[in-house]
Short mmCIF file of C-alpha atoms and ligand atoms in Angstrom, two decimals:
data_model
loop_
_atom_site.label_atom_id
_atom_site.label_comp_id
_atom_site.label_asym_id
_atom_site.label_seq_id
_atom_site.Cartn_x
_atom_site.Cartn_y
_atom_site.Cartn_z
CA UNK A 22 2.72 19.30 21.23
CA UNK A 23 0.76 17.52 18.51
CA UNK A 24 -3.01 17.04 18.77
CA UNK A 25 -3.93 13.68 17.27
CA UNK A 26 -7.17 13.65 15.25
CA UNK A 27 -9.77 11.17 16.46
CA UNK A 28 -8.87 8.87 13.58
CA UNK A 29 -5.13 8.83 14.33
CA UNK A 30 -5.96 8.33 18.01
CA UNK A 31 -7.88 5.18 17.22
CA UNK A 32 -5.17 3.84 14.95
CA UNK A 33 -2.36 4.57 17.40
CA UNK A 34 -4.39 3.10 20.27
CA UNK A 35 -4.82 -0.17 18.36
CA UNK A 36 -1.12 -0.32 17.29
CA UNK A 37 0.14 0.33 20.84
CA UNK A 38 -2.15 -2.34 22.30
CA UNK A 39 -0.98 -4.91 19.77
CA UNK A 40 2.60 -3.79 20.26
CA UNK A 41 2.56 -4.28 24.00
CA UNK A 42 1.42 -7.82 23.42
CA UNK A 43 4.12 -8.45 20.81
CA UNK A 44 6.73 -7.29 23.27
CA UNK A 45 5.62 -9.86 25.85
CA UNK A 46 5.71 -12.57 23.10
CA UNK A 47 9.04 -11.50 21.82
CA UNK A 48 10.45 -12.13 25.34
CA UNK A 49 9.06 -15.66 25.15
CA UNK A 50 10.59 -16.23 21.66
CA UNK A 51 13.99 -15.40 23.07
CA UNK A 52 13.56 -18.33 25.46
CA UNK A 53 12.14 -20.72 22.85
CA UNK A 54 15.03 -19.97 20.56
CA UNK A 55 17.22 -22.56 22.33
CA UNK A 56 14.48 -25.20 22.70
CA UNK A 57 14.36 -28.19 20.31
CA UNK A 58 10.86 -27.35 19.05
CA UNK A 59 11.84 -23.77 18.26
CA UNK A 60 9.49 -20.77 18.36
CA UNK A 61 7.66 -21.38 15.01
CA UNK A 62 4.21 -22.30 16.23
CA UNK A 63 4.43 -19.76 18.99
CA UNK A 64 5.18 -16.93 16.52
CA UNK A 65 2.27 -17.98 14.26
CA UNK A 66 0.00 -17.60 17.32
CA UNK A 67 1.61 -14.22 18.31
CA UNK A 68 0.89 -12.93 14.75
CA UNK A 69 -2.75 -14.02 15.00
CA UNK A 70 -3.17 -12.59 18.47
CA UNK A 71 -1.79 -9.27 17.27
CA UNK A 72 -4.28 -9.23 14.41
CA UNK A 73 -7.19 -10.06 16.73
CA UNK A 74 -6.31 -7.24 19.08
CA UNK A 75 -6.09 -4.71 16.17
CA UNK A 76 -9.33 -6.04 14.68
CA UNK A 77 -11.23 -5.69 17.96
CA UNK A 78 -9.89 -2.23 18.71
CA UNK A 79 -10.72 -0.86 15.25
CA UNK A 80 -14.11 -2.58 15.09
CA UNK A 81 -15.01 -1.12 18.45
CA UNK A 82 -14.08 2.39 17.38
CA UNK A 83 -15.51 2.26 13.75
CA UNK A 84 -18.01 -0.65 13.75
CA UNK A 85 -18.86 -0.43 10.05
CA UNK A 86 -15.52 -0.16 8.33
CA UNK A 87 -14.19 -2.95 6.12
CA UNK A 88 -10.84 -4.74 6.71
CA UNK A 89 -8.05 -6.21 4.60
CA UNK A 90 -5.76 -8.06 7.07
CA UNK A 91 -2.77 -10.30 6.38
CA UNK A 92 -3.99 -13.32 8.38
CA UNK A 93 -7.76 -13.11 7.85
CA UNK A 94 -7.96 -11.43 4.42
CA UNK A 95 -11.00 -9.28 3.53
CA UNK A 96 -13.58 -8.70 6.20
CA UNK A 97 -16.63 -6.96 5.03
CA UNK A 98 -18.37 -4.01 6.75
CA UNK A 99 -21.51 -1.92 5.93
CA UNK A 100 -19.37 1.19 5.24
CA UNK A 101 -17.72 0.17 1.92
CA UNK A 102 -15.99 3.57 1.58
CA UNK A 103 -13.57 2.84 4.43
CA UNK A 104 -11.13 -0.03 4.61
CA UNK A 105 -8.45 -0.67 7.21
CA UNK A 106 -5.33 -2.38 5.85
CA UNK A 107 -3.44 -4.20 8.55
CA UNK A 108 -0.11 -6.08 8.91
CA UNK A 109 -0.18 -7.20 12.57
CA UNK A 110 3.50 -8.15 12.56
CA UNK A 111 5.81 -6.91 9.85
CA UNK A 112 9.20 -8.50 10.16
CA UNK A 113 7.99 -11.95 11.16
CA UNK A 114 11.28 -13.59 10.17
CA UNK A 115 13.23 -11.16 12.43
CA UNK A 116 10.76 -11.75 15.32
CA UNK A 117 11.15 -15.56 14.86
CA UNK A 118 14.91 -15.23 15.15
CA UNK A 119 14.84 -12.96 18.17
CA UNK A 120 15.88 -9.88 16.17
CA UNK A 121 14.12 -6.78 17.48
CA UNK A 122 13.28 -5.17 14.12
CA UNK A 123 9.56 -5.58 13.62
CA UNK A 124 6.43 -3.39 13.51
CA UNK A 125 2.67 -3.14 13.49
CA UNK A 126 1.31 -1.39 10.37
CA UNK A 127 -2.24 0.10 10.01
CA UNK A 128 -3.63 2.21 7.17
CA UNK A 129 -6.95 3.61 6.30
CA UNK A 130 -8.14 3.66 2.63
CA UNK A 131 -11.13 5.88 1.93
CA UNK A 132 -12.87 5.71 -1.43
CA UNK A 133 -9.73 4.05 -2.91
CA UNK A 134 -7.32 6.69 -1.50
CA UNK A 135 -4.87 5.96 1.29
CA UNK A 136 -5.52 8.70 3.82
CA UNK A 137 -3.89 7.68 7.10
CA UNK A 138 -1.03 5.44 8.27
CA UNK A 139 0.48 4.29 11.49
CA UNK A 140 3.66 2.14 11.80
CA UNK A 141 4.54 1.30 15.33
CA UNK A 142 7.94 -0.18 16.34
CA UNK A 143 7.20 -1.68 19.82
CA UNK A 144 10.80 -2.33 20.97
CA UNK A 145 11.87 1.31 20.56
CA UNK A 146 8.41 2.70 21.23
CA UNK A 147 8.57 4.77 18.05
CA UNK A 148 5.25 5.67 16.44
CA UNK A 149 5.46 6.80 12.81
CA UNK A 150 2.14 8.29 11.64
CA UNK A 151 0.70 10.38 8.93
CA UNK A 152 -2.60 11.75 7.78
CA UNK A 153 -3.39 13.12 4.34
CA UNK A 154 -2.82 16.88 4.19
CA UNK A 155 -1.56 17.03 7.82
CA UNK A 156 2.01 15.81 7.47
CA UNK A 157 4.07 12.88 8.77
CA UNK A 158 5.40 12.47 12.30
CA UNK A 159 7.61 10.35 14.52
CA UNK A 160 5.90 10.61 17.90
CA UNK A 161 5.42 14.31 17.99
CA UNK A 162 8.22 15.35 15.68
CA UNK A 163 7.48 16.35 12.10
CA UNK A 164 9.18 14.19 9.47
CA UNK A 165 10.75 15.22 6.15
CA UNK A 166 12.44 12.94 3.66
CA UNK A 167 16.23 13.32 3.33
CA UNK A 168 17.63 16.45 1.60
CA UNK A 169 20.56 14.58 0.12
CA UNK A 170 20.92 15.10 -3.57
CA UNK A 171 23.87 12.94 -4.63
CA UNK A 172 23.64 9.24 -5.20
CA UNK A 173 27.18 8.63 -3.96
CA UNK A 174 26.21 9.93 -0.53
CA UNK A 175 22.95 7.98 -0.44
CA UNK A 176 21.99 5.03 1.68
CA UNK A 177 19.28 2.76 0.22
CA UNK A 178 17.15 -0.03 1.72
CA UNK A 179 15.70 -3.01 -0.02
CA UNK A 180 14.22 -6.50 0.39
CA UNK A 181 16.21 -9.51 -0.82
CA UNK A 182 14.11 -12.32 -2.34
CA UNK A 183 14.23 -15.59 -0.39
CA UNK A 184 13.28 -19.22 -0.91
CA UNK A 185 9.62 -18.49 -1.50
CA UNK A 186 10.40 -16.30 -4.49
CA UNK A 187 10.91 -17.36 -8.14
CA UNK A 188 14.34 -17.85 -9.71
CA UNK A 189 13.42 -14.96 -12.02
CA UNK A 190 12.81 -12.61 -9.12
CA UNK A 191 16.11 -13.60 -7.58
CA UNK A 192 18.04 -13.04 -10.80
CA UNK A 193 16.42 -9.67 -11.34
CA UNK A 194 17.28 -8.65 -7.80
CA UNK A 195 20.93 -9.46 -8.32
CA UNK A 196 21.05 -7.12 -11.32
CA UNK A 197 19.31 -4.33 -9.39
CA UNK A 198 21.64 -4.71 -6.42
CA UNK A 199 24.70 -4.65 -8.66
CA UNK A 200 23.59 -1.46 -10.28
CA UNK A 201 22.78 0.32 -6.94
CA UNK A 202 25.90 -0.94 -5.16
CA UNK A 203 27.91 0.65 -7.92
CA UNK A 204 26.72 4.13 -7.34
CA UNK A 205 25.53 4.45 -3.73
CA UNK A 206 26.95 4.84 -0.26
CA UNK A 207 25.41 1.56 0.80
CA UNK A 208 22.42 -0.76 0.78
CA UNK A 209 20.65 -2.24 3.92
CA UNK A 210 18.20 -5.16 4.32
CA UNK A 211 16.61 -4.98 7.78
CA UNK A 212 13.62 -7.29 7.05
CA UNK A 213 10.56 -5.10 7.76
CA UNK A 214 9.27 -3.27 4.70
CA UNK A 215 6.90 -1.09 6.77
CA UNK A 216 9.83 0.16 8.77
CA UNK A 217 11.96 0.58 5.65
CA UNK A 218 9.31 2.99 4.32
CA UNK A 219 9.00 4.77 7.68
CA UNK A 220 12.72 5.30 7.72
CA UNK A 221 12.66 6.89 4.26
CA UNK A 222 9.89 9.20 5.51
CA UNK A 223 12.16 9.99 8.53
CA UNK A 224 15.13 10.89 6.18
CA UNK A 225 17.24 7.98 7.44
CA UNK A 226 17.43 6.35 4.03
CA UNK A 227 17.48 8.24 0.80
CA UNK A 228 15.43 5.49 -0.87
CA UNK A 229 13.86 2.10 -0.74
CA UNK A 230 12.89 -0.49 -3.41
CA UNK A 231 11.37 -3.95 -3.27
CA UNK A 232 9.20 -6.29 -5.33
CA UNK A 233 6.73 -8.97 -4.31
CA UNK A 234 5.15 -6.95 -1.53
CA UNK A 235 1.54 -7.06 -0.35
CA UNK A 236 -0.78 -4.17 0.21
CA UNK A 237 -0.47 -4.47 4.02
CA UNK A 238 3.35 -4.24 3.83
CA UNK A 239 3.21 -0.85 2.19
CA UNK A 240 -0.17 0.93 2.67
CA UNK A 241 0.76 2.94 5.79
CA UNK A 242 4.26 3.60 4.54
CA UNK A 243 2.90 5.14 1.36
CA UNK A 244 0.97 7.78 3.31
CA UNK A 245 4.07 8.47 5.44
CA UNK A 246 6.34 8.99 2.47
CA UNK A 247 3.90 11.25 0.65
CA UNK A 248 3.21 13.34 3.70
CA UNK A 249 6.95 13.62 4.46
CA UNK A 250 7.42 15.20 0.97
CA UNK A 251 8.72 12.03 -0.75
CA UNK A 252 8.09 10.46 -4.09
CA UNK A 253 6.82 6.96 -4.55
CA UNK A 254 5.89 4.82 -7.55
CA UNK A 255 5.85 1.21 -8.76
CA UNK A 256 8.71 -0.12 -10.89
CA UNK A 257 7.00 1.26 -14.05
CA UNK A 258 6.88 4.78 -12.56
CA UNK A 259 3.13 4.45 -12.05
CA UNK A 260 1.18 4.89 -8.79
CA UNK A 261 0.07 1.19 -8.76
CA UNK A 262 2.23 0.00 -5.91
CA UNK A 263 -0.66 -1.76 -4.13
CA UNK A 264 -1.63 -3.79 -7.16
CA UNK A 265 1.85 -4.53 -8.60
CA UNK A 266 3.55 -5.19 -5.22
CA UNK A 267 6.64 -3.25 -6.53
CA UNK A 268 7.71 -0.05 -4.87
CA UNK A 269 10.36 2.59 -5.39
CA UNK A 270 10.48 5.42 -2.85
CA UNK A 271 12.78 8.33 -2.05
CA UNK A 272 13.09 12.12 -2.14
CA UNK A 273 12.15 14.26 -5.25
CA UNK A 274 15.64 14.03 -6.77
CA UNK A 275 16.70 10.53 -5.90
CA UNK A 276 13.45 8.61 -6.40
CA UNK A 277 13.51 9.26 -10.14
CA UNK A 278 17.18 8.42 -10.29
CA UNK A 279 16.73 5.19 -8.33
CA UNK A 280 13.74 4.25 -10.61
CA UNK A 281 15.77 4.81 -13.71
CA UNK A 282 18.70 2.80 -12.58
CA UNK A 283 16.50 -0.07 -11.57
CA UNK A 284 14.66 -0.01 -14.87
CA UNK A 285 17.92 -0.08 -16.82
CA UNK A 286 19.32 -2.84 -14.84
CA UNK A 287 16.33 -5.01 -15.78
CA UNK A 288 17.00 -4.74 -19.48
C1 IPD B 312 7.80 -9.16 5.07
C2 IPD B 312 8.78 -8.06 5.38
C3 IPD B 312 10.02 -8.15 4.58
C4 IPD B 312 9.73 -8.23 3.16
C5 IPD B 312 8.82 -9.34 2.81
C6 IPD B 312 7.53 -9.20 3.58
P1 IPD B 312 6.22 -10.12 6.99
O1 IPD B 312 6.58 -9.13 5.78
O2 IPD B 312 8.10 -6.86 5.14
O3 IPD B 312 10.86 -6.99 4.88
O4 IPD B 312 10.98 -8.41 2.44
O5 IPD B 312 8.53 -9.32 1.45
O6 IPD B 312 6.64 -10.30 3.36
O7 IPD B 312 6.03 -11.43 6.40
O8 IPD B 312 7.29 -10.06 7.96
O9 IPD B 312 4.90 -9.47 7.50
CA1 CA B 313 4.64 -7.69 6.10
CA1 CA B 314 3.11 -9.81 8.68
#
């Protein structure tokens, strides 16, 4: 039985409370799907409500910490060493379409270092969490990245650019996909980057790559991958994922291979 630290307890408490609310709203989306108006406005409200719940829970527990939240941006606090980084609903497009692949993601950055992460998948009640130096877990089970060593047995996950992305980003992605398709056992696109990262930490995927991500999409996942013994970098092989929005993750053997194939495909 795992003893949560007070910090992880606070983070999981907030994620679960927001998650319970998202489950209720998801049920409503399933009804609205067939209405003429569609669930768009409702989902925007669900997203904001989830963020409000997380903000209130975290503020109550740690009144002076700062925030970076997807919907409300930077919220200052007196304690400038500590910053919560929050995605209140990752996988919004899935949620909007009644697809049950979405999550809540909460990370804590202390003095510029990501030290704790929680990714909660409400529908399956799976809590992925990690704390610097203490390991990564799914509920109470310790996580390790996959032990697979061969590209041809490896399953990768990614994010496909969509209408909001530039033509350049779309063209680059096509080259990357072509290169990975040619050498791997498969590529998946499930639509929630936080869960993609959690699933690499859990050894389900051998690797994950995506560009155009925001800090709240990846902050908690970065802690999970590192604590599960994985490697992670941006597309230049540098640890600047949060700034560049590019990310390449995997185990110690396959992350460098994935990175090198992606870099070559861009040339
Ligand atoms: C999105 C998801 C998706 C990724 C997008 C993100 P949102 O986050 O993580 O998998 O491909 O780039 O914006 O909008 O659902 O919170
Ligand atoms: Ca997101
Ligand atoms: Ca979101």
